[in-house]
C-alpha positions as MATLAB code, in Angstrom:
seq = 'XXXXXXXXXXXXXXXXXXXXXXXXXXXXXXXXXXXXXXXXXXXXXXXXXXXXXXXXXXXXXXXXXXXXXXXXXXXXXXXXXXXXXXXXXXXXXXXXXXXXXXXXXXXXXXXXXXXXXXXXXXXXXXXXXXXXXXXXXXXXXXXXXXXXXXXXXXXXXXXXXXXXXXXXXXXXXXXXXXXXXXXXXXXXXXXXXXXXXXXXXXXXXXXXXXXXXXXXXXXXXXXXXXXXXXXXXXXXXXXXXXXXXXXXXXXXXXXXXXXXXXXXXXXXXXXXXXXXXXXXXXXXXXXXXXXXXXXXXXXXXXXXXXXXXXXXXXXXXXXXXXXXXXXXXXXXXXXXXXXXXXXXXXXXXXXXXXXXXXXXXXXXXXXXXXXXXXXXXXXXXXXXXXXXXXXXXXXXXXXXXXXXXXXXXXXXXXXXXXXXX';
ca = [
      32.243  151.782  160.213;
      35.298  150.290  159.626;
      34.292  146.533  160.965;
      31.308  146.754  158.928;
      33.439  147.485  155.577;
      35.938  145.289  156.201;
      33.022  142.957  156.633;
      31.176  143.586  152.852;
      34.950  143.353  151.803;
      34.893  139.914  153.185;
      31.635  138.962  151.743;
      32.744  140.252  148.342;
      35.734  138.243  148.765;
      33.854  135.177  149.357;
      31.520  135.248  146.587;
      34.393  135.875  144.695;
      36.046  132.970  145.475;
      32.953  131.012  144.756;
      32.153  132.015  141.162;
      35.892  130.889  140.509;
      35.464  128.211  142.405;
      32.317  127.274  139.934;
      34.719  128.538  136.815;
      37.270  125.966  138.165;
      35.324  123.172  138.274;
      32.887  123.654  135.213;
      36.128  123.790  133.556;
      37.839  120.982  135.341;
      33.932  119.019  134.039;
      34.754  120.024  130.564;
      38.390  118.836  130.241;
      36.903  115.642  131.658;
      34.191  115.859  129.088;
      37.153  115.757  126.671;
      39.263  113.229  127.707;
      36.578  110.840  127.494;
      35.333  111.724  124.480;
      39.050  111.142  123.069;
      39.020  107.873  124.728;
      35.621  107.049  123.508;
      37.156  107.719  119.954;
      34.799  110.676  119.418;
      35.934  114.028  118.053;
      33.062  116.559  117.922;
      32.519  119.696  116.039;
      30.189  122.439  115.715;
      28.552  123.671  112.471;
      26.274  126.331  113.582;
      23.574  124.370  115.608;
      24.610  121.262  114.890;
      26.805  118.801  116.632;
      28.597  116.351  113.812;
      30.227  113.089  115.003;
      32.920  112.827  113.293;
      34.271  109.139  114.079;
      32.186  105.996  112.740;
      30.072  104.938  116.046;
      28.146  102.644  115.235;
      24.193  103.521  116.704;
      22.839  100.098  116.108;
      25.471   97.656  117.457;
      25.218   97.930  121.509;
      22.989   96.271  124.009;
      19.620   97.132  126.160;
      20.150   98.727  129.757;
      17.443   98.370  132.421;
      16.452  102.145  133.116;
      13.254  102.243  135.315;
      14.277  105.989  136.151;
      14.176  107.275  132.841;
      12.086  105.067  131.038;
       9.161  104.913  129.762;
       9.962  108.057  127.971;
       5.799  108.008  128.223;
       2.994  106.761  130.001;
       0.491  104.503  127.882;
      -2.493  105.774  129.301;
      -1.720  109.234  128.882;
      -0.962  108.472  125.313;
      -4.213  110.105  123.951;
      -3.523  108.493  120.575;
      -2.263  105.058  121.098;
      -3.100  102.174  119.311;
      -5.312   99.293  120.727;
      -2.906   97.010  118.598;
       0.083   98.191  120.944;
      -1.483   99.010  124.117;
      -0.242   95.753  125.991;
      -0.940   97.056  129.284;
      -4.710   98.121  128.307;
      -5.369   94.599  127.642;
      -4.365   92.976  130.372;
      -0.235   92.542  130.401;
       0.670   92.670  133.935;
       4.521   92.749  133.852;
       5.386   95.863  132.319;
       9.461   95.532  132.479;
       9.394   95.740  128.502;
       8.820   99.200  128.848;
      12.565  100.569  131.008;
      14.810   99.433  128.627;
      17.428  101.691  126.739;
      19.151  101.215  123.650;
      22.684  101.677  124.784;
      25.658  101.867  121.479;
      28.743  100.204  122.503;
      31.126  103.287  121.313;
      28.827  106.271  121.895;
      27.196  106.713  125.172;
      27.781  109.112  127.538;
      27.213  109.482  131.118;
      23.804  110.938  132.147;
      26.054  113.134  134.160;
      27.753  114.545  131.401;
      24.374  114.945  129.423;
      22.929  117.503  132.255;
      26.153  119.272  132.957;
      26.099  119.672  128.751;
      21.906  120.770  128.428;
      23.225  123.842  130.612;
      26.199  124.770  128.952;
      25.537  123.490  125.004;
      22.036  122.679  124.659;
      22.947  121.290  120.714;
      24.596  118.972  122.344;
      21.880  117.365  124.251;
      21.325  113.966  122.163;
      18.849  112.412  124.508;
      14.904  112.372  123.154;
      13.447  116.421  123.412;
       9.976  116.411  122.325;
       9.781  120.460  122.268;
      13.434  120.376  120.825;
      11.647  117.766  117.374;
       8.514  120.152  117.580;
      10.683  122.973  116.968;
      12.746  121.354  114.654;
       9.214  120.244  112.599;
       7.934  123.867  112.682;
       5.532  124.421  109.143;
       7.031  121.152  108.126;
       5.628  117.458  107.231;
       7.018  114.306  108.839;
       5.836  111.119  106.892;
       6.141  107.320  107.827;
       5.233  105.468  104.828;
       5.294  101.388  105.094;
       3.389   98.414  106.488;
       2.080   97.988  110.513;
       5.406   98.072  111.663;
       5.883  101.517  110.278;
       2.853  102.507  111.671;
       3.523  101.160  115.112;
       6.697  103.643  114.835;
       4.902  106.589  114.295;
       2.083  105.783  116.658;
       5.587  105.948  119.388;
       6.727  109.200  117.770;
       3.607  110.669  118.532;
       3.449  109.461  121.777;
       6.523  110.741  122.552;
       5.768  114.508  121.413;
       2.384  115.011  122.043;
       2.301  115.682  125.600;
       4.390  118.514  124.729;
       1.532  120.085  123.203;
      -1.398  121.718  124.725;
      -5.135  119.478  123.887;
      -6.149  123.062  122.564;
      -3.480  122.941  120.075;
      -3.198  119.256  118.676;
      -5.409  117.062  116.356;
      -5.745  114.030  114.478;
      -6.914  113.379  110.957;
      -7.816  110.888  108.120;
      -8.007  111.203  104.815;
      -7.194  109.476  101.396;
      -9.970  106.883  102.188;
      -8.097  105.906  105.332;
      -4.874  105.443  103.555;
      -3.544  108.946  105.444;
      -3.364  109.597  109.177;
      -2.302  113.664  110.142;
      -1.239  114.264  113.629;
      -0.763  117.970  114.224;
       0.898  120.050  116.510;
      -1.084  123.792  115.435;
       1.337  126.384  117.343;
       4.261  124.473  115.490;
       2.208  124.140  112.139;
       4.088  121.029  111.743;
       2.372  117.176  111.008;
       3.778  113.994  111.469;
       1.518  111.585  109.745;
       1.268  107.959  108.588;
       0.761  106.777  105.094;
      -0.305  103.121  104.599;
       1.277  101.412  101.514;
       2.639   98.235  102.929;
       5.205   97.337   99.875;
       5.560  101.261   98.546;
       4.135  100.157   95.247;
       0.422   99.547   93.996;
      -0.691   96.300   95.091;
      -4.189   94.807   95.555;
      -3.751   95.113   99.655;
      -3.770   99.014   99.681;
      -6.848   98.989  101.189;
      -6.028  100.023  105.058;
      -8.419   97.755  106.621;
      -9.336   95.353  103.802;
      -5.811   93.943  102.964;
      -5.883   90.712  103.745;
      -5.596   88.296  100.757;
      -4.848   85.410   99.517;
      -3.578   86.377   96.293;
      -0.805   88.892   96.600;
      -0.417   91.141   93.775;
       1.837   93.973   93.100;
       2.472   96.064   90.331;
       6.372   96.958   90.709;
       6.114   99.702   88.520;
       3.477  101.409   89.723;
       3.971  104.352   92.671;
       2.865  107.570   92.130;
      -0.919  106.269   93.468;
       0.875  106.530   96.989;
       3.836  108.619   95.956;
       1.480  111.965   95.842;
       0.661  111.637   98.767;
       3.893  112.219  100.300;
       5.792  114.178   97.457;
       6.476  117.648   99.544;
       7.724  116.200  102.913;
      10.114  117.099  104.394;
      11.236  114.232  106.576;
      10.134  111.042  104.938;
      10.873  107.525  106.615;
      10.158  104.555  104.783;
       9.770  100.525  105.370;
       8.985   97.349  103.745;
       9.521   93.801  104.139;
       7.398   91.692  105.937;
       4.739   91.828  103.587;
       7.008   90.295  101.060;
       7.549   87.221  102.802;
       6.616   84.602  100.964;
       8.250   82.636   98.202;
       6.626   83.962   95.179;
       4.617   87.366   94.847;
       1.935   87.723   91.359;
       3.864   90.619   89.614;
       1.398   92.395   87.279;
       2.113   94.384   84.262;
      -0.477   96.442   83.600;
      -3.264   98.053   85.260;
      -5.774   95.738   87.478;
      -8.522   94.854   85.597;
      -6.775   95.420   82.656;
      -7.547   92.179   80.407;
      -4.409   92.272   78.447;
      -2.312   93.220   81.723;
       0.494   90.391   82.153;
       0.930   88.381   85.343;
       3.847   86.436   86.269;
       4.970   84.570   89.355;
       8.351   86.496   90.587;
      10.577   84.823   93.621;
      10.739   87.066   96.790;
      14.660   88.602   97.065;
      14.061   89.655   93.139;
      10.776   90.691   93.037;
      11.357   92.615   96.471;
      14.430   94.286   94.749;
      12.244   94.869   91.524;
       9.991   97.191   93.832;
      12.777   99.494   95.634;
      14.405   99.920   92.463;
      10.841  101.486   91.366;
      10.989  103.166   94.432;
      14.504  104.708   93.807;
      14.083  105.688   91.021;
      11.088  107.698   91.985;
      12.905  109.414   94.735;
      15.885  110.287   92.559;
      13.421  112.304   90.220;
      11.112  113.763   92.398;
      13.204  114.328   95.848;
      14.337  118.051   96.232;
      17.763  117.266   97.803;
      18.283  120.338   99.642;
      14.747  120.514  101.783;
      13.825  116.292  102.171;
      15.710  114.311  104.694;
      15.399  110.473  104.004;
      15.199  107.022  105.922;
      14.437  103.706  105.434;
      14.242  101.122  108.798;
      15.056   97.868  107.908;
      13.317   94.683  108.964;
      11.947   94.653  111.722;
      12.504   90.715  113.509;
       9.683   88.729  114.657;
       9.829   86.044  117.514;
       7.470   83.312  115.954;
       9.799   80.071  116.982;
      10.903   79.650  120.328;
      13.383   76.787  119.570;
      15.305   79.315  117.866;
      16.614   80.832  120.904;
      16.635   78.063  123.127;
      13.049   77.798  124.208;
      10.555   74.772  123.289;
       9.885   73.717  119.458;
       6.480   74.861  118.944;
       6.607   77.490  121.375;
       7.111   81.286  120.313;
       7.239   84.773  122.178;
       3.673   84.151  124.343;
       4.210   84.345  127.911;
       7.999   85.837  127.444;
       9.634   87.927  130.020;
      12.903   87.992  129.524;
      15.256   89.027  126.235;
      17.762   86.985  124.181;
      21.398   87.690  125.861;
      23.275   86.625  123.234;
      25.295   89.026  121.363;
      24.384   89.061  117.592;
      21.563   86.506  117.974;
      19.713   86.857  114.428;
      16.678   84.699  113.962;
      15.038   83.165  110.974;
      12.722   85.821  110.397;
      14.664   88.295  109.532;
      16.232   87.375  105.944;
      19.644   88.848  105.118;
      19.216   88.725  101.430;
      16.426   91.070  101.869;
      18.686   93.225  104.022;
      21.236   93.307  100.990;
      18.999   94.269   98.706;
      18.290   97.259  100.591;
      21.914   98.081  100.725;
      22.696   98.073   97.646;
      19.745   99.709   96.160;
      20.536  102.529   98.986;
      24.497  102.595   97.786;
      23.373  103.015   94.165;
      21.387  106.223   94.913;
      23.716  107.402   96.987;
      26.193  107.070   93.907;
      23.564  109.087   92.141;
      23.823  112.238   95.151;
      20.625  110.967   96.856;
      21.250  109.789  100.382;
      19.424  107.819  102.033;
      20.049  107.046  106.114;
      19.333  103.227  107.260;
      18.118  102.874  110.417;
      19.081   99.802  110.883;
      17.575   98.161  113.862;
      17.106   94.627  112.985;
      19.873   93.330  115.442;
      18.740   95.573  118.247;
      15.239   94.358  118.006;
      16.283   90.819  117.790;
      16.727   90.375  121.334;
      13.255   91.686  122.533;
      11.551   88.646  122.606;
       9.309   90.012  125.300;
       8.467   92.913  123.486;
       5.570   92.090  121.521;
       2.142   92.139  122.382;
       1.233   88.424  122.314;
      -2.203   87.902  123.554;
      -2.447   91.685  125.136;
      -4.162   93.441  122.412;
      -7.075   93.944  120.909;
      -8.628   90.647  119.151;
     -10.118   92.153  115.600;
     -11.979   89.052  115.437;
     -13.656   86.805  117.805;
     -11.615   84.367  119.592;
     -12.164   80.518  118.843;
     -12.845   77.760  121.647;
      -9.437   76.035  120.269;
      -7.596   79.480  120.278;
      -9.127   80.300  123.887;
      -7.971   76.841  125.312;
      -4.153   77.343  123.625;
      -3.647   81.318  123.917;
      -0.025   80.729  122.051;
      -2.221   80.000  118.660;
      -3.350   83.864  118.987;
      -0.287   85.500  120.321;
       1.297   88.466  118.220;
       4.697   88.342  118.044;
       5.473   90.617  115.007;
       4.611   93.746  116.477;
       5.407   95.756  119.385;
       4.011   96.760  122.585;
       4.241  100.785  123.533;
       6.076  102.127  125.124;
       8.918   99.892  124.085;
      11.220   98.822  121.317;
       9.935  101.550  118.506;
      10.339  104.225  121.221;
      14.339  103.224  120.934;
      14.303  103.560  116.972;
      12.694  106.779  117.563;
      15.295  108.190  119.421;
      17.842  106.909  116.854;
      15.780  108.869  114.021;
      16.239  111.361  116.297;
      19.758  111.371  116.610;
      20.193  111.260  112.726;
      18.131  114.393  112.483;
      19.671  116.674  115.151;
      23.398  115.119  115.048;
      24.305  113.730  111.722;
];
């Protein structure tokens, strides 16, 4: 009797030792943890479920890491929602490396090591992309992406990247406002995150969601409670525009359309632009409830039309790229920084007025994805010509996206903001 107590003594002993030896070194994992957040230049607090960074890292200045083990957060054919305008591999794009990058910030990534060790000790402080983490975080609430195709594109990757998440019992898609309004909905969250098309935020004669196209551009920059109602009680509201104001002069009417004593004028793109988010501001200051609406805007988003531009041939543009643009703070002619300043300031000023609004600023990070747009793998809306057919560059689309890719990475970034900031 006495061998076999002195043996459960020794077995008690042991898994003794091991717990502490677990204390020890979860403890040894979280001084680490520390340390390199110091060095990093990152002090972190908690306010009740949240995790604040409390230095100034800055998300959108970093560079893209191969990741075929993590990425695609998503599969494109499981996707039961995706876009034929996005779904590159549907239509024939055979290499698929656009879609294992990851956005990596210079000042404030951590080890994937460090992330598990955290999800089991802190889950709040798990920063990485949790679709049933958002869903929760969305529950009886409205997410709204109003803007142009880009904008679109963006929320076509956000619900990509939640909807799997979801039982095919207990999701749905909708459209109403003739078209204009597009309702994803997750039914055991009772929470939406929907699309509204208004390409420049204001009335304009190409409101029409399919029939938008032409040739006469006409806004009225006072005008946006047409579109406004439709998103007035969201919660979550992310908003873009800009490439639907490039050109050099928009038609600015004053008045209603078809109004006969309305007055049109000619107004040159940076002013007339900023004539439209002031409208736009001003709207938001008066009608936002500040305590229950989180807001965004996403700035341009770049296009890859001229190859020459990044050291490829003149008259070439992103058709049949593969590869990105390694050159730290490459910024193309596309993307207009007068455009971007307007946004700035018109952001600052309600800001000064106790509105904030976040910018997700992902120009630069998208600049280098020259392979990341769709080019000729897409769906052609219209039929092909012999001339297009016989010069496939003629036809390529190199203002949008291809999913999964770059929008997934702005969606995680409108993720951080919402969980960590």
């Amino acid at each position: 009797m006495a061998k076999a107590h002195q043996i459960v003594e020794g077995s008690t002993w042991g898994i003794r030792n091991i717990f502490q030896s677990l204390v020890a070194i979860l403890t040894t994992t979280l001084v680490v943890t520390a340390i390199y957040l110091t060095q990093e230049g990152e002090e972190w607090s908690h306010e009740g479920n949240k995790l604040r960074s409390l230095s100034k890292c800055d998300l959108f200045s970093g560079k893209w890491i191969y990741d075929n083990e993590s990425y695609p957060l998503y599969k494109e054919k499981q996707c039961t929602y995706m876009s034929d305008q996005l779904a590159c591999e549907k239509f024939g794009r055979k290499d698929l490396s656009y879609q294992n990058w990851r956005w990596k910030p210079h000042q404030c990534d951590l080890p994937r090591y460090v992330f598990e060790l955290l999800w089991n000790v802190a889950p709040s402080l798990l920063i990485r992309f949790n679709a049933t983490a958002l869903l929760e975080r969305l529950r009886n609430k409205r997410m709204v992406f109003v803007g142009d195709s880009l904008n679109r594109g963006q929320w076509v990757s956000m619900v990509c990247l939640v909807e799997s998440s979801v039982p095919p019992t207990l999701k749905s898609m909708r459209t109403i406002a003739n078209g204009s309004l597009n309702i994803f909905k997750a039914e055991e969250y009772n929470a939406t995150i929907e699309f509204y098309w208004a390409p420049l935020l204001v009335e304009s004669n190409s409101d029409d969601p399919v029939n938008h196209r032409v040739a006469e551009r006409t806004v009225r920059v006072q005008a946006i409670e047409k579109h406004a109602r439709y998103w007035t009680d969201a919660d979550i509201l992310v908003f873009n525009t800009f490439l639907w104001w490039r050109r050099r002069a928009m038609n600015v009417l004053w008045g209603s359309f078809g109004d006969p004593n309305g007055v049109l004028k000619k107004v040159g793109m940076v002013r007339v632009y900023e004539m439209a988010l002031r409208t736009w501001s001003d709207w938001l200051e008066v009608h936002i409830n500040r305590n229950n609406t989180n807001l965004f805007f996403v700035s341009m988003s770049p296009t890859h039309q001229k190859a020459h531009e990044w050291g490829g041939a003149r008259g070439d543009n992103c058709y049949k790229e593969t590869d990105q643009i390694t050159e730290e703070g490459y910024w193309g002619n596309g993307s207009v920084p007068s455009m971007m300043r307007v946004v700035e300031n018109v952001l600052h000023d309600l800001k000064g007025r106790g509105l904030n609004v976040e910018l997700l600023n992902i120009t630069q990070l998208s600049e280098y994805r020259k392979e990341g747009h769709p080019s000729i793998y897409r769906k052609q809306w219209e039929p092909l010509t012999e001339e297009q057919l016989s010069n496939p560059k003629t036809y390529a689309d190199c203002i949008h996206w291809c999913l999964p890719g770059v929008p997934d990475a702005w969606n995680e970034l409108l993720y951080a903001y919402i969980f960590h900031r």
